[in-house]
CSV table of C-alpha atoms in Angstrom, one decimal:
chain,number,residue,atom,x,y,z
A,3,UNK,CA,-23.4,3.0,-2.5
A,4,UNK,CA,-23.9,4.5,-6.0
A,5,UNK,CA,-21.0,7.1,-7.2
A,6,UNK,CA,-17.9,7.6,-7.4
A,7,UNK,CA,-15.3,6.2,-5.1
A,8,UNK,CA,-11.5,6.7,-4.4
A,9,UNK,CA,-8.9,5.0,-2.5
A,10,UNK,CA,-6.7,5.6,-0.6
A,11,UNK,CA,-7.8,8.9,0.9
A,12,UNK,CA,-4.6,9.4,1.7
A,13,UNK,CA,-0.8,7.7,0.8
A,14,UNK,CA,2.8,7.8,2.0
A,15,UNK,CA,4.8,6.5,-0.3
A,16,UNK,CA,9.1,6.5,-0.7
A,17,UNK,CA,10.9,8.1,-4.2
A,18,UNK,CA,10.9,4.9,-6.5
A,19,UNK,CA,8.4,2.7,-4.9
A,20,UNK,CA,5.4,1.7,-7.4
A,21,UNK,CA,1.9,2.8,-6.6
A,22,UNK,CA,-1.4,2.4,-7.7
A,23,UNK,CA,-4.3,4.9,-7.0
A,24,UNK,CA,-7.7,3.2,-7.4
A,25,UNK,CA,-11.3,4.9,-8.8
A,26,UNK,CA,-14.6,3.0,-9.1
A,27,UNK,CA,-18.0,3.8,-10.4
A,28,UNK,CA,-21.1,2.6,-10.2
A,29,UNK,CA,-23.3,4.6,-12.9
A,30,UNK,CA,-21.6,2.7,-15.9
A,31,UNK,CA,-20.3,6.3,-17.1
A,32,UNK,CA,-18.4,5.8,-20.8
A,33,UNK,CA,-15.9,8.4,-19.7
A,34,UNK,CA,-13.3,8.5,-16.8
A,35,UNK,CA,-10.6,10.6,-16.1
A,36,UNK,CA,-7.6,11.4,-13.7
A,37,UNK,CA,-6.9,15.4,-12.4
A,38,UNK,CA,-4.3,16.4,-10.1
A,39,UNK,CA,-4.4,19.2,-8.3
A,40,UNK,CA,-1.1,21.5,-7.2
A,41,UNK,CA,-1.6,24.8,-5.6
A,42,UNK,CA,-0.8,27.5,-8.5
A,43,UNK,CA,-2.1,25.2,-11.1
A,44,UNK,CA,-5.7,24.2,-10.7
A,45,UNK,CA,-6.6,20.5,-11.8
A,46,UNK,CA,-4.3,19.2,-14.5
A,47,UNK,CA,-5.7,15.9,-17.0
A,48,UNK,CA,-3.3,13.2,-16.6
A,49,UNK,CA,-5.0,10.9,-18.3
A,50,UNK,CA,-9.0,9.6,-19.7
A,51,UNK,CA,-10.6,7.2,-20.9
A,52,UNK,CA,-13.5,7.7,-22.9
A,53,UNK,CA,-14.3,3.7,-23.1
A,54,UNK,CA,-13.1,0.2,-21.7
A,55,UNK,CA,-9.9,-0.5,-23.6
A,56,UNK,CA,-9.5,3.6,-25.0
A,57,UNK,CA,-7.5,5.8,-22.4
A,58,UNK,CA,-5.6,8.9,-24.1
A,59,UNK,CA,-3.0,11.2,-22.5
A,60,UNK,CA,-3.9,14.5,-20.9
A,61,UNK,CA,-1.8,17.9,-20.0
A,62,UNK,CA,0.8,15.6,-17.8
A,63,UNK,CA,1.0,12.2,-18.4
A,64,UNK,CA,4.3,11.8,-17.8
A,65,UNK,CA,5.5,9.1,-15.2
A,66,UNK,CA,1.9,7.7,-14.7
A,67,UNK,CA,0.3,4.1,-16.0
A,68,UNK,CA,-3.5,3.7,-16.7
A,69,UNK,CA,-6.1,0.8,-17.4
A,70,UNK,CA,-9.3,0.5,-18.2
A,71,UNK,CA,-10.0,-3.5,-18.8
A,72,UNK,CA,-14.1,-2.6,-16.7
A,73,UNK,CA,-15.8,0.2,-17.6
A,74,UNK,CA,-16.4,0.4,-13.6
A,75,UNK,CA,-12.7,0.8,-12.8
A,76,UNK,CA,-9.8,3.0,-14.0
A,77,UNK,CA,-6.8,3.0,-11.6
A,78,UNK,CA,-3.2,5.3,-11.9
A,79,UNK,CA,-0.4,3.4,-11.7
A,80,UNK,CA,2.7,5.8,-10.5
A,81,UNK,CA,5.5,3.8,-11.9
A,82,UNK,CA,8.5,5.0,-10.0
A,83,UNK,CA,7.4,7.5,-7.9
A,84,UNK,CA,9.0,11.3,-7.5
A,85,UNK,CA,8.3,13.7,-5.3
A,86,UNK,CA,6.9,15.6,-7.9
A,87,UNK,CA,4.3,13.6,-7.5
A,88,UNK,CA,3.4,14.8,-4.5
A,89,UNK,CA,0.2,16.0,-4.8
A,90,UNK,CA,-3.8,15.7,-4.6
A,91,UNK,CA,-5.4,13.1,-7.3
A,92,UNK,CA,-8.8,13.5,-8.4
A,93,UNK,CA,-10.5,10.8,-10.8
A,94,UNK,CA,-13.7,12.0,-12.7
A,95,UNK,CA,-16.5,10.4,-14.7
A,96,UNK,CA,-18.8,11.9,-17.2
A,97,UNK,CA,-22.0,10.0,-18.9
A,98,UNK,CA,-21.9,11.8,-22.0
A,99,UNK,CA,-18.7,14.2,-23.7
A,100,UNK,CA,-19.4,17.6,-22.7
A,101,UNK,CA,-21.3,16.9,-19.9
A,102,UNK,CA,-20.1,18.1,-16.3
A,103,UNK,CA,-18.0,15.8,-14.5
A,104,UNK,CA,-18.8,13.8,-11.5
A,105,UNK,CA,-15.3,14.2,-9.1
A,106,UNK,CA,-14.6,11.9,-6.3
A,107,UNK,CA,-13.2,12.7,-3.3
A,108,UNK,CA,-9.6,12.2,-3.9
A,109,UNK,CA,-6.7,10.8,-2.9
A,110,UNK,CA,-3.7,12.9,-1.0
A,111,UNK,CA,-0.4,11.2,-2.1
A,112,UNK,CA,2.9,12.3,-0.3
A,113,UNK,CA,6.0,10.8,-1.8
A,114,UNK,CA,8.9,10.7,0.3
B,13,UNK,CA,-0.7,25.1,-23.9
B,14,UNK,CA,-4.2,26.5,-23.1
B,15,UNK,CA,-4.9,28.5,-20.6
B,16,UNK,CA,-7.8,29.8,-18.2
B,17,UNK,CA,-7.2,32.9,-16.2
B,18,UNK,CA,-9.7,33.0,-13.4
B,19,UNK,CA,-9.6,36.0,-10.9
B,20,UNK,CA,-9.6,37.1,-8.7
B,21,UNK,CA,-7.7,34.6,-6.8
B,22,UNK,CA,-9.2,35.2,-3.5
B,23,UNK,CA,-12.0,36.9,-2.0
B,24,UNK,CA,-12.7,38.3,1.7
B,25,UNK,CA,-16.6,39.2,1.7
B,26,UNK,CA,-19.1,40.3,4.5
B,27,UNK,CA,-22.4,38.0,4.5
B,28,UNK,CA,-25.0,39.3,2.5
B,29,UNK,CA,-22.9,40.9,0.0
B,30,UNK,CA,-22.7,39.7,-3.7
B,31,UNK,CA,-20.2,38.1,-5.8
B,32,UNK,CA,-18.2,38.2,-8.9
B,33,UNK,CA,-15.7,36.2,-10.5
B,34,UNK,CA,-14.8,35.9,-13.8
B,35,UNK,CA,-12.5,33.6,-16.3
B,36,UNK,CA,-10.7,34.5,-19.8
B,37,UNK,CA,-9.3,32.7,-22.3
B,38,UNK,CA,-7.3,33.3,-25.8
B,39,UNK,CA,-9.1,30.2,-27.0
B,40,UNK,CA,-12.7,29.5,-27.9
B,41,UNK,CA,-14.4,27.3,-25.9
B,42,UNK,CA,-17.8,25.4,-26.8
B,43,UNK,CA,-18.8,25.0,-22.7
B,44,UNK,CA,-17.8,26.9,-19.6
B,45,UNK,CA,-18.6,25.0,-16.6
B,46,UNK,CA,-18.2,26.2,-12.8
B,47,UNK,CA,-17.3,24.4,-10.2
B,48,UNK,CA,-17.2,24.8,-6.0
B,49,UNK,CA,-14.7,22.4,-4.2
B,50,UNK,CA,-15.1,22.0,-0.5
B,51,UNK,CA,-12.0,21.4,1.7
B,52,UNK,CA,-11.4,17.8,1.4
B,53,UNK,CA,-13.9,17.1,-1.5
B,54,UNK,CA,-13.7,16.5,-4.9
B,55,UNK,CA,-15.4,19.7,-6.9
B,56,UNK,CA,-19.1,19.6,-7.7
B,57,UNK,CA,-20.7,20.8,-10.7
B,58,UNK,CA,-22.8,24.2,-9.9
B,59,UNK,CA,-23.5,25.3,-14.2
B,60,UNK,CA,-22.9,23.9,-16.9
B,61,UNK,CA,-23.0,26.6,-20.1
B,62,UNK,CA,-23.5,25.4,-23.7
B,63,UNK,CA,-24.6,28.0,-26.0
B,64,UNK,CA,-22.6,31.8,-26.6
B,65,UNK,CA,-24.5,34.2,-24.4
B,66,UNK,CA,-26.3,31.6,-22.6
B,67,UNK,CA,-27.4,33.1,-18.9
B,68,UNK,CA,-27.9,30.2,-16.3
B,69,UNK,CA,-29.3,30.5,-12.5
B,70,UNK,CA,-29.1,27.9,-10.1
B,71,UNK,CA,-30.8,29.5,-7.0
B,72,UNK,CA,-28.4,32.1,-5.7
B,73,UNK,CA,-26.1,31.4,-8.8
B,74,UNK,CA,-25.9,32.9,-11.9
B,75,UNK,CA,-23.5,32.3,-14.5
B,76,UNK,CA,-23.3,33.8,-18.0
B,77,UNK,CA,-21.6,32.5,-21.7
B,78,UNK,CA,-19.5,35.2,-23.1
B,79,UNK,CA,-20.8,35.9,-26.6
B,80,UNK,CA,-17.1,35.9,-27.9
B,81,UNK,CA,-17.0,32.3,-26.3
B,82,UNK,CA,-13.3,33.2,-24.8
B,83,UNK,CA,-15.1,33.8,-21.3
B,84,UNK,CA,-17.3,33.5,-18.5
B,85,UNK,CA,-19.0,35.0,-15.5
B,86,UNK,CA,-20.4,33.8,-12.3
B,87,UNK,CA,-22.2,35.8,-9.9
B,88,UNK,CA,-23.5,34.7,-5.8
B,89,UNK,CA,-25.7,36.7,-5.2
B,90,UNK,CA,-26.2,37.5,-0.9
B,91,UNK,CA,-23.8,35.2,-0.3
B,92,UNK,CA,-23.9,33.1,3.4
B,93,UNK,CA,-21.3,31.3,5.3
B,94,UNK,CA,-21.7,28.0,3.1
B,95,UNK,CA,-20.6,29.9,0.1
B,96,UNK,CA,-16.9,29.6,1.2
B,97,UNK,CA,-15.0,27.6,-0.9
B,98,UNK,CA,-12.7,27.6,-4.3
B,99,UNK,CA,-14.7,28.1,-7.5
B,100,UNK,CA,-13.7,26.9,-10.5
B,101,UNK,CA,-14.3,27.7,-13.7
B,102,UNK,CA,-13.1,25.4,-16.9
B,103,UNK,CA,-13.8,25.0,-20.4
B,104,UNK,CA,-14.3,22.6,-22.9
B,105,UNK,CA,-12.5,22.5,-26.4
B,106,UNK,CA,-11.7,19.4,-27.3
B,107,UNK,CA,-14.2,16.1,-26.6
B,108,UNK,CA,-12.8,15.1,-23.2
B,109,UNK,CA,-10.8,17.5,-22.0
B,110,UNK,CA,-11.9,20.4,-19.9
B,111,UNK,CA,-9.1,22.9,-19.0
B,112,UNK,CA,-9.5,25.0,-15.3
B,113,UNK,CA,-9.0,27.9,-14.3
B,114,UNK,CA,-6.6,28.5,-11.0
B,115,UNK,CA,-9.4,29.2,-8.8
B,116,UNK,CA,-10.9,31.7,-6.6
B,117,UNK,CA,-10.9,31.4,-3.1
B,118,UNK,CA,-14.1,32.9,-1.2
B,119,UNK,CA,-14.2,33.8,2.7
B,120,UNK,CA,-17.3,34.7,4.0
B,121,UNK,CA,-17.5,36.7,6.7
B,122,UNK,CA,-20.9,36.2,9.4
């Protein structure tokens, strides 16, 4: 199906354990990027990608990995996860700069 | 760093009635965009705002450009059940990065 897919929808996950939060599109959109969302804060950039091969840092990149070797595919890699991490993880794509944002439908990550 | 402030945080409205949030910034932005996020979705895109003073409708929606650029409006007009939902609003400085607003929660009451 065409759009924009995330998995998991959900994740447990212990303090220090390695994880990896996948997001695939199927529009061939240039630009992809990585929200998470905390009650009090809104969405927060982690980290885009305006191109295979070009990612950039956001607001909070701290403590998170990303690739981008398709133009389809741009996982988050939690290195050594905290339970600051807790949280809801939204990835994004865009055809064009300054275009809205296609979201997906998230993943709900619970570190432990 | 920058900063939306969207209010008000949370609505309680009787069906029918209209609706008005807003968003402020201290920073010019060159596109306001609103969102509506469903429990358990992603947000989708409602308006997209390019242009200082620029008024957009999207059937019951409305959302407006603030000629100073440091804000924006959206109105529902006779809002229904479906309305409920957190809006919100971001902005667009810099290529690639939109900054949100907190969010305002709407309750619709039948």
């Amino acid at each position: 199906d065409a759009g924009i897919t995330q998995s998991p929808r959900y994740k447990i996950t212990e303090t220090g354990r390695q994880v990896t939060l996948m997001c695939h599109q199927t529009w061939s959109h240039s630009y992809m990027f990585w929200y998470r969302q905390d009650l009090g804060h809104g969405l927060r950039l982690i980290y885009y990608s305006a191109a295979a091969d070009i990612t950039d840092k956001g607001e909070v990149p701290d403590g998170y990995v990303v690739s981008r070797s398709k133009t389809e595919n741009f996982p988050l890699t939690l290195e050594s996860a905290t339970r600051s991490q807790t949280s809801v993880y939204f990835c994004a794509s865009s055809e064009k700069m300054g275009l809205g944002y296609t979201f997906g439908s998230g993943t709900r990550l619970t570190v432990v | 760093g920058q900063q939306l402030n969207q209010s008000p945080q949370s609505m309680f409205i009787q069906e029918g009635e209209d609706v008005s949030m807003n968003c402020t910034s201290s920073s010019i932005f060159n596109t306001w965009l609103w969102y509506k996020q469903d429990p358990g979705e992603g947000p989708v895109l409602l308006i997209a705002l390019y242009k200082a003073g620029e008024l957009t409708s999207n059937g019951r929606l409305t959302a407006q450009f603030g000629i100073t650029r440091k804000d924006s409006f959206l109105n529902i007009s006779a809002s229904i059940p479906s309305d409920v939902g957190i809006y919100f609003c971001a902005g667009q400085l810099v290529p690639g990065k939109l900054i949100f607003g907190q969010g305002t929660t709407l309750q619709v009451k039948p």
